[in-house]
Amino acid sequence: MPRTIIEPFRIKSVEPIRMTTPEERATLLEEARLNVFKLKADDVLLDFLTDSGTGAMSAKQWGAIMEGDESYAGANSFFRLEAVLKDLTGYKHIIPTHQGRAAERILFSVATKKGDIVPNNTHFDTTRANLEYAGGEGVDLVIPEGLQPKTRHPFKGNMDLGKLEDLLKREGHRIPFGMMTLTNNSGGGQPVSLANLRATSALLKKYGKPLVLDVCRFAENAMFIKMREEGQQHRSVKEIAQEIFSLADGCTMSAKKDGLVNIGGFLALNDETWVEAAKNMLILTEGFPTYGGLAGRDLNALAVGLEEGLHEDYLRYRLRTAEYMGEKLLAGGVSIVEPTGGHAVYIDAKAFLPHLKPEDYPAWSLCNALYLEAGIRGVEIGSVMFGRHLDDGSETYHAMELVRLAFPRRMYTQSHFDYAAEAICELKAKAPTVRGVRIVKQSRYLRHFTAEMRWA
Ligand code: F0G
């Protein structure tokens, strides 16, 4: 039996991708003010900017798109999705939204108030931003291993239970509920164990607090549990996922990840008081409760995507992709966050470009160099994203300088990944020639999207 894990699909429809010359890329990057967010996607060969909404849908999903019911109220597409989600999550109320952050905004606007604290393993940026916008504060309580790129641990997304109990004891009156992000995207796409989820749920319950999950990548997390957690090998990924949902009182989801769709999300809840307020907010800002911010065809595609996203041959191939890239990069002497997570590989830019100083923005520089070298687009997770330009003119820098290569689902083949790994290892040999950058123009919030740069 061959040991190669293959893409468990064949290709019916293709899109060409464009090879550019190094000279063209140099011009294009200059025109983009050295910011890969400003590149045209047509000028990118392999686009690893994000795994969100960028994947390929199946023939079955495209078929379901044609069957979408676009009725304003009571569309059968909603009931189709609702049935899939009730079976999977067990939650009583399903509230569709146009994407994850809309579900977060609605949740925080109805379930938190000014001065509240919401603990999480690590809040994703939109989650934290929506919580802060509602007047609350996000506290990250991931285990210490989750913050150490080189420390291997099977479940680096786990919650630090000691710290959570401390916080519940000290600030319990300010905590409306706890959260858990599966997988922990900001910490490298690292999974949470079932044992840790059970313990977190029980601890919150002891203090009378509900648990709400951020389940963008719940299927990848459930597969990690099946592969790594003792006693879970005999269960189906769906059974594991069902137990995950049963440990919480609701969830938000950006379905653009493990829902295998290009747009979509939802909020699912049991609590009747939250639900009523959430549906009112949904009508005000997203749409009628049986479509939320989506078309009927989107609801149908998601109903199919959620089932396909739990196929174990797909998930085995999916997790193997990041692991395979990680192995190739490590073999080429490239430092990455270890072990690899579910949806991405994170390169340690400080180790890759040791000659650069924090003010050279090493991860940003490495992103630019990757595009120039091979037409690959990744994203900086470093000091441009998380550092600040303070009012007194000084700068703050982020502790880690990472480049995330996030992998769209079912889109690229093994030779694309071979090409990417080869190019990155070749770039490693030329690393001393990579120059730092300086910020020329920036906005006050989320500056990485629009910043203009020059070479240092
Ligand atoms: N929660 C997590 C853990 C996420 O990774 C994202 C999006 C969201 C919430 C928000 O969902 O984009 O549908 O509004 N992550 C994308 C990424 C953008 O590139 O990691 P959204």
Tab-separated table of C-alpha atoms and ligand atoms in Angstrom:
chain	number	residue	atom	x	y	z
A	1	MET	CA	0.000	0.000	0.000
A	2	PRO	CA	1.666	3.319	-1.034
A	3	ARG	CA	2.182	5.689	1.896
A	4	THR	CA	1.733	8.942	-0.025
A	5	ILE	CA	-1.319	10.846	1.168
A	6	ILE	CA	-2.973	12.090	-2.017
A	7	GLU	CA	-5.410	14.916	-2.739
A	8	PRO	CA	-8.710	13.006	-2.308
A	9	PHE	CA	-10.356	14.642	-5.326
A	10	ARG	CA	-9.841	15.123	-9.037
A	11	ILE	CA	-10.080	18.428	-10.867
A	12	LYS	CA	-13.020	19.332	-13.091
A	13	SER	CA	-12.510	23.030	-13.590
A	14	VAL	CA	-9.193	24.899	-13.659
A	15	GLU	CA	-7.988	28.490	-13.417
A	16	PRO	CA	-4.644	29.476	-14.918
A	17	ILE	CA	-2.082	31.085	-12.633
A	18	ARG	CA	0.417	33.579	-14.004
A	19	MET	CA	4.186	33.215	-13.942
A	20	THR	CA	5.889	36.614	-13.833
A	21	THR	CA	9.568	37.477	-14.285
A	22	PRO	CA	11.666	38.770	-11.367
A	23	GLU	CA	11.859	42.167	-13.152
A	24	GLU	CA	8.060	42.346	-13.462
A	25	ARG	CA	7.635	41.449	-9.800
A	26	ALA	CA	10.103	44.130	-8.736
A	27	THR	CA	8.060	46.748	-10.616
A	28	LEU	CA	4.720	45.400	-9.367
A	29	LEU	CA	5.903	45.406	-5.746
A	30	GLU	CA	7.229	48.981	-6.078
A	31	GLU	CA	3.839	50.010	-7.497
A	32	ALA	CA	2.218	48.279	-4.490
A	33	ARG	CA	4.416	50.437	-2.201
A	34	LEU	CA	6.107	47.261	-0.915
A	35	ASN	CA	2.794	46.062	0.554
A	36	VAL	CA	1.583	42.673	-0.751
A	37	PHE	CA	-2.016	43.512	0.219
A	38	LYS	CA	-1.921	46.070	-2.604
A	39	LEU	CA	-0.856	43.567	-5.270
A	40	LYS	CA	-3.392	42.428	-7.830
A	41	ALA	CA	-4.193	38.755	-7.238
A	42	ASP	CA	-3.555	38.136	-10.964
A	43	ASP	CA	0.088	39.045	-10.374
A	44	VAL	CA	0.488	36.408	-7.636
A	45	LEU	CA	1.506	32.855	-8.541
A	46	LEU	CA	0.742	31.037	-5.259
A	47	ASP	CA	-1.553	32.977	-2.953
A	48	PHE	CA	-1.063	31.970	0.677
A	49	LEU	CA	-2.430	35.242	2.094
A	50	THR	CA	-5.317	33.481	3.817
A	51	ASP	CA	-7.321	30.246	3.960
A	52	SER	CA	-10.495	32.289	4.460
A	53	GLY	CA	-13.044	32.068	1.654
A	54	THR	CA	-10.334	31.217	-0.856
A	55	GLY	CA	-10.863	27.460	-1.259
A	56	ALA	CA	-12.385	25.431	-4.084
A	57	MET	CA	-16.002	24.257	-3.860
A	58	SER	CA	-16.998	20.770	-4.948
A	59	ALA	CA	-19.218	19.808	-7.878
A	60	LYS	CA	-21.868	18.889	-5.280
A	61	GLN	CA	-21.670	22.379	-3.775
A	62	TRP	CA	-22.006	24.016	-7.209
A	63	GLY	CA	-25.022	21.783	-7.813
A	64	ALA	CA	-26.539	22.937	-4.519
A	65	ILE	CA	-25.919	26.550	-5.586
A	66	MET	CA	-28.279	26.043	-8.536
A	67	GLU	CA	-30.924	24.713	-6.143
A	68	GLY	CA	-30.720	27.738	-3.810
A	69	ASP	CA	-34.108	29.084	-2.752
A	70	GLU	CA	-33.985	32.879	-2.885
A	71	SER	CA	-37.303	33.473	-1.086
A	72	TYR	CA	-37.054	36.378	1.340
A	73	ALA	CA	-38.690	34.528	4.224
A	74	GLY	CA	-38.803	30.822	5.008
A	75	ALA	CA	-36.476	29.735	2.174
A	76	ASN	CA	-35.920	25.971	2.090
A	77	SER	CA	-32.160	26.636	1.831
A	78	PHE	CA	-32.269	27.943	5.394
A	79	PHE	CA	-34.029	24.835	6.675
A	80	ARG	CA	-31.535	22.639	4.840
A	81	LEU	CA	-28.625	24.426	6.557
A	82	GLU	CA	-30.431	24.520	9.899
A	83	ALA	CA	-30.960	20.744	9.823
A	84	VAL	CA	-27.253	20.119	9.137
A	85	LEU	CA	-26.194	22.500	11.904
A	86	LYS	CA	-28.669	21.213	14.490
A	87	ASP	CA	-27.497	17.666	13.865
A	88	LEU	CA	-23.852	18.719	14.155
A	89	THR	CA	-23.999	21.223	17.022
A	90	GLY	CA	-27.152	20.347	18.931
A	91	TYR	CA	-27.783	24.098	19.441
A	92	LYS	CA	-31.401	25.216	19.315
A	93	HIS	CA	-31.059	28.456	17.352
A	94	ILE	CA	-29.119	29.026	14.133
A	95	ILE	CA	-28.560	32.636	13.068
A	96	PRO	CA	-26.884	33.002	9.646
A	97	THR	CA	-24.522	35.957	9.049
A	98	HIS	CA	-22.463	37.111	6.085
A	99	GLN	CA	-19.194	36.076	7.760
A	100	GLY	CA	-17.573	35.407	11.132
A	101	ARG	CA	-17.082	38.949	12.355
A	102	ALA	CA	-20.794	39.746	11.892
A	103	ALA	CA	-21.644	36.839	14.210
A	104	GLU	CA	-19.070	38.184	16.709
A	105	ARG	CA	-20.467	41.716	16.534
A	106	ILE	CA	-24.004	40.455	17.195
A	107	LEU	CA	-22.899	38.176	20.053
A	108	PHE	CA	-20.955	40.900	21.867
A	109	SER	CA	-23.631	43.532	21.298
A	110	VAL	CA	-26.268	41.369	23.003
A	111	ALA	CA	-24.238	39.423	25.589
A	112	THR	CA	-21.605	41.867	26.895
A	113	LYS	CA	-21.645	45.371	28.338
A	114	LYS	CA	-19.055	48.052	29.062
A	115	GLY	CA	-16.406	46.861	31.510
A	116	ASP	CA	-16.969	43.139	30.864
A	117	ILE	CA	-14.079	40.697	30.441
A	118	VAL	CA	-14.170	37.708	28.072
A	119	PRO	CA	-11.368	35.144	28.469
A	120	ASN	CA	-10.283	33.018	25.481
A	121	ASN	CA	-7.279	30.856	24.618
A	122	THR	CA	-6.429	33.644	22.135
A	123	HIS	CA	-8.924	36.081	20.661
A	124	PHE	CA	-8.615	36.476	16.903
A	125	ASP	CA	-8.171	40.171	15.926
A	126	THR	CA	-11.754	40.679	14.684
A	127	THR	CA	-13.084	38.977	17.830
A	128	ARG	CA	-11.046	41.217	20.087
A	129	ALA	CA	-11.921	44.321	18.037
A	130	ASN	CA	-15.668	43.591	18.167
A	131	LEU	CA	-15.497	42.899	21.908
A	132	GLU	CA	-13.618	46.151	22.521
A	133	TYR	CA	-16.079	48.010	20.299
A	134	ALA	CA	-18.864	46.782	22.633
A	135	GLY	CA	-16.874	48.191	25.597
A	136	GLY	CA	-15.414	44.887	26.791
A	137	GLU	CA	-11.910	43.557	27.235
A	138	GLY	CA	-10.433	40.346	25.821
A	139	VAL	CA	-8.014	38.313	27.938
A	140	ASP	CA	-5.825	35.612	26.339
A	141	LEU	CA	-5.055	32.638	28.589
A	142	VAL	CA	-3.394	30.085	26.306
A	143	ILE	CA	-0.931	27.670	28.002
A	144	PRO	CA	2.699	28.942	28.088
A	145	GLU	CA	3.760	26.415	25.399
A	146	GLY	CA	1.337	28.156	23.033
A	147	LEU	CA	3.584	31.215	23.034
A	148	GLN	CA	6.870	29.385	22.423
A	149	PRO	CA	7.424	28.739	18.680
A	150	LYS	CA	9.936	25.922	19.181
A	151	THR	CA	8.265	24.020	22.029
A	152	ARG	CA	6.484	20.928	20.761
A	153	HIS	CA	3.173	20.081	22.419
A	154	PRO	CA	0.275	18.213	20.784
A	155	PHE	CA	-2.322	20.781	21.879
A	156	LYS	CA	-0.669	24.195	21.979
A	157	GLY	CA	-4.096	25.864	21.770
A	158	ASN	CA	-5.135	24.648	25.239
A	159	MET	CA	-6.477	27.025	27.874
A	160	ASP	CA	-4.358	27.614	30.981
A	161	LEU	CA	-6.896	26.354	33.539
A	162	GLY	CA	-5.040	27.773	36.549
A	163	LYS	CA	-5.042	31.263	35.060
A	164	LEU	CA	-8.701	30.917	34.059
A	165	GLU	CA	-9.714	29.964	37.602
A	166	ASP	CA	-7.684	32.870	39.009
A	167	LEU	CA	-9.486	35.277	36.704
A	168	LEU	CA	-12.895	33.777	37.552
A	169	LYS	CA	-12.141	34.183	41.271
A	170	ARG	CA	-10.853	37.751	40.972
A	171	GLU	CA	-13.095	39.209	38.263
A	172	GLY	CA	-16.005	36.752	38.062
A	173	HIS	CA	-18.619	39.503	38.341
A	174	ARG	CA	-17.263	41.077	35.132
A	175	ILE	CA	-17.207	37.850	33.080
A	176	PRO	CA	-20.450	37.154	31.146
A	177	PHE	CA	-19.046	34.020	29.433
A	178	GLY	CA	-15.807	32.348	28.353
A	179	MET	CA	-14.621	31.572	24.822
A	180	MET	CA	-12.343	29.038	23.114
A	181	THR	CA	-10.978	29.419	19.575
A	182	LEU	CA	-10.664	26.171	17.574
A	183	THR	CA	-8.034	25.960	16.249
A	184	ASN	CA	-6.084	28.791	17.850
A	185	ASN	CA	-5.355	30.842	14.715
A	186	SER	CA	-3.376	33.652	16.355
A	187	GLY	CA	-1.213	31.029	18.086
A	188	GLY	CA	-0.292	29.207	14.861
A	189	GLY	CA	-3.458	27.204	14.047
A	190	GLN	CA	-2.827	24.997	17.066
A	191	PRO	CA	-5.548	22.623	18.326
A	192	VAL	CA	-7.258	22.342	21.704
A	193	SER	CA	-7.614	18.876	23.271
A	194	LEU	CA	-10.952	17.360	24.205
A	195	ALA	CA	-9.693	16.934	27.774
A	196	ASN	CA	-8.880	20.646	27.986
A	197	LEU	CA	-12.229	21.634	26.488
A	198	ARG	CA	-14.068	19.389	28.962
A	199	ALA	CA	-12.116	20.908	31.856
A	200	THR	CA	-12.625	24.488	30.634
A	201	SER	CA	-16.342	23.890	30.221
A	202	ALA	CA	-16.601	22.353	33.708
A	203	LEU	CA	-14.619	25.174	35.304
A	204	LEU	CA	-16.788	27.857	33.705
A	205	LYS	CA	-19.901	25.930	34.755
A	206	LYS	CA	-18.637	25.819	38.367
A	207	TYR	CA	-18.676	29.625	38.315
A	208	GLY	CA	-22.019	29.761	36.491
A	209	LYS	CA	-20.547	31.002	33.194
A	210	PRO	CA	-21.492	29.801	29.707
A	211	LEU	CA	-18.904	28.834	27.085
A	212	VAL	CA	-19.082	30.123	23.504
A	213	LEU	CA	-16.782	28.575	20.885
A	214	ASP	CA	-15.182	30.268	17.882
A	215	VAL	CA	-15.352	27.272	15.538
A	216	CYS	CA	-13.883	28.524	12.223
A	217	ARG	CA	-11.611	25.462	12.073
A	218	PHE	CA	-13.511	22.977	14.276
A	219	ALA	CA	-13.149	20.083	11.795
A	220	GLU	CA	-9.360	20.456	11.627
A	221	ASN	CA	-9.337	20.615	15.443
A	222	ALA	CA	-11.486	17.470	15.714
A	223	MET	CA	-9.152	15.622	13.323
A	224	PHE	CA	-6.136	16.607	15.439
A	225	ILE	CA	-7.981	15.155	18.467
A	226	LYS	CA	-8.623	11.903	16.590
A	227	MET	CA	-4.970	11.665	15.533
A	228	ARG	CA	-3.272	12.837	18.732
A	229	GLU	CA	-5.457	12.376	21.807
A	230	GLU	CA	-5.388	9.129	23.705
A	231	GLY	CA	-8.557	7.085	23.415
A	232	GLN	CA	-10.038	9.061	20.495
A	233	GLN	CA	-8.763	6.992	17.561
A	234	HIS	CA	-11.846	4.766	17.311
A	235	ARG	CA	-14.336	7.665	17.076
A	236	SER	CA	-15.435	9.410	13.893
A	237	VAL	CA	-14.397	13.051	13.484
A	238	LYS	CA	-18.065	13.959	13.411
A	239	GLU	CA	-18.662	12.285	16.775
A	240	ILE	CA	-15.715	14.182	18.228
A	241	ALA	CA	-17.034	17.431	16.744
A	242	GLN	CA	-20.478	16.732	18.225
A	243	GLU	CA	-18.927	16.283	21.647
A	244	ILE	CA	-16.984	19.541	21.227
A	245	PHE	CA	-20.206	21.434	20.513
A	246	SER	CA	-22.021	19.686	23.383
A	247	LEU	CA	-19.478	21.085	25.858
A	248	ALA	CA	-20.469	24.670	25.033
A	249	ASP	CA	-23.598	26.802	25.005
A	250	GLY	CA	-23.149	28.282	21.560
A	251	CYS	CA	-20.664	29.248	18.878
A	252	THR	CA	-19.680	31.782	16.256
A	253	MET	CA	-18.311	30.581	12.942
A	254	SER	CA	-16.643	32.068	9.932
A	255	ALA	CA	-17.821	29.385	7.489
A	256	LYS	CA	-15.174	30.633	5.024
A	257	LYS	CA	-12.797	28.161	6.657
A	258	ASP	CA	-14.058	24.678	7.581
A	259	GLY	CA	-17.469	25.382	5.992
A	260	LEU	CA	-15.661	25.139	2.623
A	261	VAL	CA	-17.471	28.162	1.182
A	262	ASN	CA	-16.330	31.499	-0.219
A	263	ILE	CA	-18.636	33.554	2.001
A	264	GLY	CA	-20.787	32.816	5.054
A	265	GLY	CA	-20.953	32.476	8.807
A	266	PHE	CA	-23.373	31.961	11.668
A	267	LEU	CA	-24.070	32.357	15.335
A	268	ALA	CA	-25.645	29.356	17.104
A	269	LEU	CA	-27.064	29.626	20.622
A	270	ASN	CA	-29.264	27.941	23.212
A	271	ASP	CA	-29.994	30.877	25.551
A	272	GLU	CA	-33.429	32.320	24.701
A	273	THR	CA	-32.762	35.865	25.955
A	274	TRP	CA	-29.588	36.205	23.905
A	275	VAL	CA	-31.356	34.693	20.888
A	276	GLU	CA	-34.208	37.158	20.878
A	277	ALA	CA	-31.869	40.154	21.096
A	278	ALA	CA	-29.526	38.587	18.510
A	279	LYS	CA	-32.355	38.070	16.011
A	280	ASN	CA	-33.416	41.701	16.445
A	281	MET	CA	-29.859	42.837	15.833
A	282	LEU	CA	-29.640	40.481	12.837
A	283	ILE	CA	-32.733	42.040	11.244
A	284	LEU	CA	-31.328	45.501	11.895
A	285	THR	CA	-27.886	44.914	10.418
A	286	GLU	CA	-27.710	41.678	8.382
A	287	GLY	CA	-31.131	40.542	7.162
A	288	PHE	CA	-34.210	38.471	7.928
A	289	PRO	CA	-33.491	35.478	10.251
A	290	THR	CA	-33.888	32.856	7.513
A	291	TYR	CA	-31.077	34.269	5.381
A	292	GLY	CA	-28.971	36.572	7.560
A	293	GLY	CA	-26.457	38.261	5.324
A	294	LEU	CA	-26.489	35.529	2.674
A	295	ALA	CA	-28.238	34.434	-0.511
A	296	GLY	CA	-30.192	31.160	-0.490
A	297	ARG	CA	-27.532	29.606	-2.735
A	298	ASP	CA	-24.831	30.463	-0.163
A	299	LEU	CA	-26.823	28.696	2.569
A	300	ASN	CA	-27.088	25.601	0.349
A	301	ALA	CA	-23.374	25.572	-0.473
A	302	LEU	CA	-22.614	25.783	3.242
A	303	ALA	CA	-25.006	22.936	4.120
A	304	VAL	CA	-23.016	20.699	1.738
A	305	GLY	CA	-19.607	22.164	2.710
A	306	LEU	CA	-20.075	21.456	6.413
A	307	GLU	CA	-20.599	17.769	5.649
A	308	GLU	CA	-17.706	17.530	3.170
A	309	GLY	CA	-15.427	19.346	5.620
A	310	LEU	CA	-15.763	16.409	8.030
A	311	HIS	CA	-14.696	13.692	5.556
A	312	GLU	CA	-11.708	12.033	7.151
A	313	ASP	CA	-9.729	11.417	3.955
A	314	TYR	CA	-10.046	15.132	3.198
A	315	LEU	CA	-8.965	16.134	6.719
A	316	ARG	CA	-6.027	13.715	6.726
A	317	TYR	CA	-4.806	15.243	3.453
A	318	ARG	CA	-5.527	18.738	4.757
A	319	LEU	CA	-3.453	18.402	7.940
A	320	ARG	CA	-0.743	16.561	6.030
A	321	THR	CA	-0.343	19.561	3.697
A	322	ALA	CA	0.871	21.863	6.469
A	323	GLU	CA	2.957	19.085	8.002
A	324	TYR	CA	4.559	18.298	4.616
A	325	MET	CA	5.471	21.942	4.033
A	326	GLY	CA	6.804	22.157	7.565
A	327	GLU	CA	9.030	19.104	7.093
A	328	LYS	CA	10.467	20.479	3.848
A	329	LEU	CA	11.189	23.870	5.370
A	330	LEU	CA	12.821	22.393	8.475
A	331	ALA	CA	14.957	20.141	6.269
A	332	GLY	CA	16.086	23.301	4.413
A	333	GLY	CA	17.109	24.958	7.668
A	334	VAL	CA	14.097	27.286	7.902
A	335	SER	CA	12.740	27.937	11.410
A	336	ILE	CA	8.977	27.598	11.779
A	337	VAL	CA	6.394	27.405	14.550
A	338	GLU	CA	6.381	23.753	15.635
A	339	PRO	CA	4.517	21.534	15.317
A	340	THR	CA	2.670	22.832	12.251
A	341	GLY	CA	-0.982	23.692	12.837
A	342	GLY	CA	-3.956	22.898	10.636
A	343	HIS	CA	-4.245	25.630	8.054
A	344	ALA	CA	-0.878	27.316	7.766
A	345	VAL	CA	2.867	27.290	8.271
A	346	TYR	CA	4.415	30.165	10.212
A	347	ILE	CA	8.019	31.071	9.323
A	348	ASP	CA	10.155	32.690	12.024
A	349	ALA	CA	11.465	35.776	10.206
A	350	LYS	CA	13.878	36.791	12.975
A	351	ALA	CA	15.700	33.481	12.525
A	352	PHE	CA	15.468	33.714	8.712
A	353	LEU	CA	16.851	37.272	8.576
A	354	PRO	CA	19.100	37.556	11.655
A	355	HIS	CA	20.856	40.632	10.232
A	356	LEU	CA	17.658	42.718	10.413
A	357	LYS	CA	16.696	44.760	13.463
A	358	PRO	CA	13.126	45.244	14.771
A	359	GLU	CA	12.932	48.642	13.008
A	360	ASP	CA	13.637	46.851	9.703
A	361	TYR	CA	10.336	44.912	10.114
A	362	PRO	CA	11.887	41.473	9.377
A	363	ALA	CA	8.612	39.587	8.746
A	364	TRP	CA	7.379	42.294	6.372
A	365	SER	CA	10.723	42.217	4.569
A	366	LEU	CA	10.551	38.439	4.265
A	367	CYS	CA	7.030	38.659	2.777
A	368	ASN	CA	8.347	41.042	0.139
A	369	ALA	CA	11.379	38.864	-0.550
A	370	LEU	CA	9.154	35.784	-1.017
A	371	TYR	CA	7.096	37.589	-3.612
A	372	LEU	CA	10.188	38.869	-5.426
A	373	GLU	CA	11.845	35.451	-5.348
A	374	ALA	CA	8.935	33.264	-6.423
A	375	GLY	CA	5.625	35.130	-6.794
A	376	ILE	CA	4.395	33.733	-3.464
A	377	ARG	CA	2.177	35.877	-1.243
A	378	GLY	CA	2.121	35.298	2.516
A	379	VAL	CA	1.132	37.645	5.309
A	380	GLU	CA	3.172	39.412	7.974
A	381	ILE	CA	2.238	38.602	11.550
A	382	GLY	CA	4.686	40.884	13.272
A	383	SER	CA	5.325	44.485	14.180
A	384	VAL	CA	3.511	46.138	11.301
A	385	MET	CA	0.360	44.211	12.248
A	386	PHE	CA	0.708	44.393	16.030
A	387	GLY	CA	3.194	47.210	16.735
A	388	ARG	CA	2.027	50.796	17.214
A	389	HIS	CA	3.160	54.243	16.126
A	390	LEU	CA	2.550	56.230	19.318
A	391	ASP	CA	1.461	59.867	19.484
A	392	ASP	CA	4.913	60.922	20.745
A	393	GLY	CA	6.419	59.533	17.522
A	394	SER	CA	7.917	56.409	19.103
A	395	GLU	CA	7.281	52.840	17.932
A	396	THR	CA	6.328	49.639	19.727
A	397	TYR	CA	7.334	46.242	18.337
A	398	HIS	CA	5.752	42.793	18.544
A	399	ALA	CA	7.600	39.966	20.321
A	400	MET	CA	7.392	37.595	17.333
A	401	GLU	CA	8.106	38.281	13.666
A	402	LEU	CA	6.248	35.602	11.701
A	403	VAL	CA	5.257	35.125	8.079
A	404	ARG	CA	2.090	33.055	7.769
A	405	LEU	CA	1.592	30.942	4.677
A	406	ALA	CA	-2.094	29.971	4.925
A	407	PHE	CA	-3.351	27.304	2.586
A	408	PRO	CA	-6.620	27.647	0.672
A	409	ARG	CA	-8.650	24.418	0.875
A	410	ARG	CA	-8.567	21.907	-2.022
A	411	MET	CA	-6.897	24.408	-4.328
A	412	TYR	CA	-3.199	23.764	-4.767
A	413	THR	CA	-1.566	20.411	-5.527
A	414	GLN	CA	1.532	18.816	-4.057
A	415	SER	CA	3.811	20.228	-6.778
A	416	HIS	CA	2.691	23.750	-5.868
A	417	PHE	CA	3.838	23.063	-2.321
A	418	ASP	CA	7.097	21.507	-3.565
A	419	TYR	CA	7.736	24.638	-5.625
A	420	ALA	CA	6.987	26.910	-2.642
A	421	ALA	CA	9.228	24.949	-0.271
A	422	GLU	CA	12.072	24.893	-2.814
A	423	ALA	CA	11.782	28.640	-3.419
A	424	ILE	CA	11.813	29.423	0.310
A	425	CYS	CA	14.856	27.212	0.895
A	426	GLU	CA	16.655	28.877	-2.038
A	427	LEU	CA	15.816	32.273	-0.613
A	428	LYS	CA	17.328	31.167	2.690
A	429	ALA	CA	20.722	30.940	0.957
A	430	LYS	CA	20.337	34.546	-0.216
A	431	ALA	CA	18.949	35.812	3.091
A	432	PRO	CA	21.864	38.210	3.845
A	433	THR	CA	20.909	40.244	0.743
A	434	VAL	CA	17.312	40.836	1.908
A	435	ARG	CA	16.837	44.450	2.961
A	436	GLY	CA	14.671	45.838	5.710
A	437	VAL	CA	11.831	48.312	5.134
A	438	ARG	CA	10.600	51.580	6.627
A	439	ILE	CA	7.016	52.805	6.928
A	440	VAL	CA	6.315	55.855	4.783
A	441	LYS	CA	2.574	56.178	5.329
A	442	GLN	CA	0.244	54.446	7.796
A	443	SER	CA	-3.277	54.627	9.161
A	444	ARG	CA	-4.116	54.652	12.846
A	445	TYR	CA	-5.962	51.301	12.905
A	446	LEU	CA	-5.103	48.019	11.138
A	447	ARG	CA	-2.238	49.765	9.381
A	448	HIS	CA	-0.885	46.629	7.689
A	449	PHE	CA	-3.710	46.609	5.127
A	450	THR	CA	-2.861	50.017	3.685
A	451	ALA	CA	0.675	50.952	4.836
A	452	GLU	CA	3.111	52.303	2.250
A	453	MET	CA	6.758	51.309	2.647
A	454	ARG	CA	10.220	51.965	1.228
A	455	TRP	CA	13.446	49.959	1.390
A	456	ALA	CA	15.620	50.779	4.397
B	1	F0G	N1	-12.154	33.905	14.176
B	1	F0G	C1	-11.036	33.338	13.689
B	1	F0G	C2	-10.283	32.345	14.523
B	1	F0G	C3	-10.571	33.683	12.392
B	1	F0G	O1	-9.463	33.111	11.916
B	1	F0G	C4	-11.310	34.630	11.621
B	1	F0G	C5	-10.844	35.035	10.294
B	1	F0G	C6	-12.474	35.193	12.182
B	1	F0G	C7	-12.864	34.794	13.460
B	1	F0G	C8	-13.288	36.212	11.441
B	1	F0G	O2	-13.999	35.662	10.399
B	1	F0G	O3	-13.102	36.821	8.374
B	1	F0G	O4	-15.264	35.544	8.300
B	1	F0G	O5	-15.136	37.703	9.503
B	1	F0G	N2	-9.667	34.802	9.876
B	1	F0G	C9	-9.128	35.126	8.548
B	1	F0G	C10	-7.664	34.768	8.495
B	1	F0G	C11	-9.425	36.498	8.062
B	1	F0G	O6	-7.006	35.122	7.491
B	1	F0G	O7	-7.152	34.120	9.412
B	1	F0G	P1	-14.374	36.475	9.074
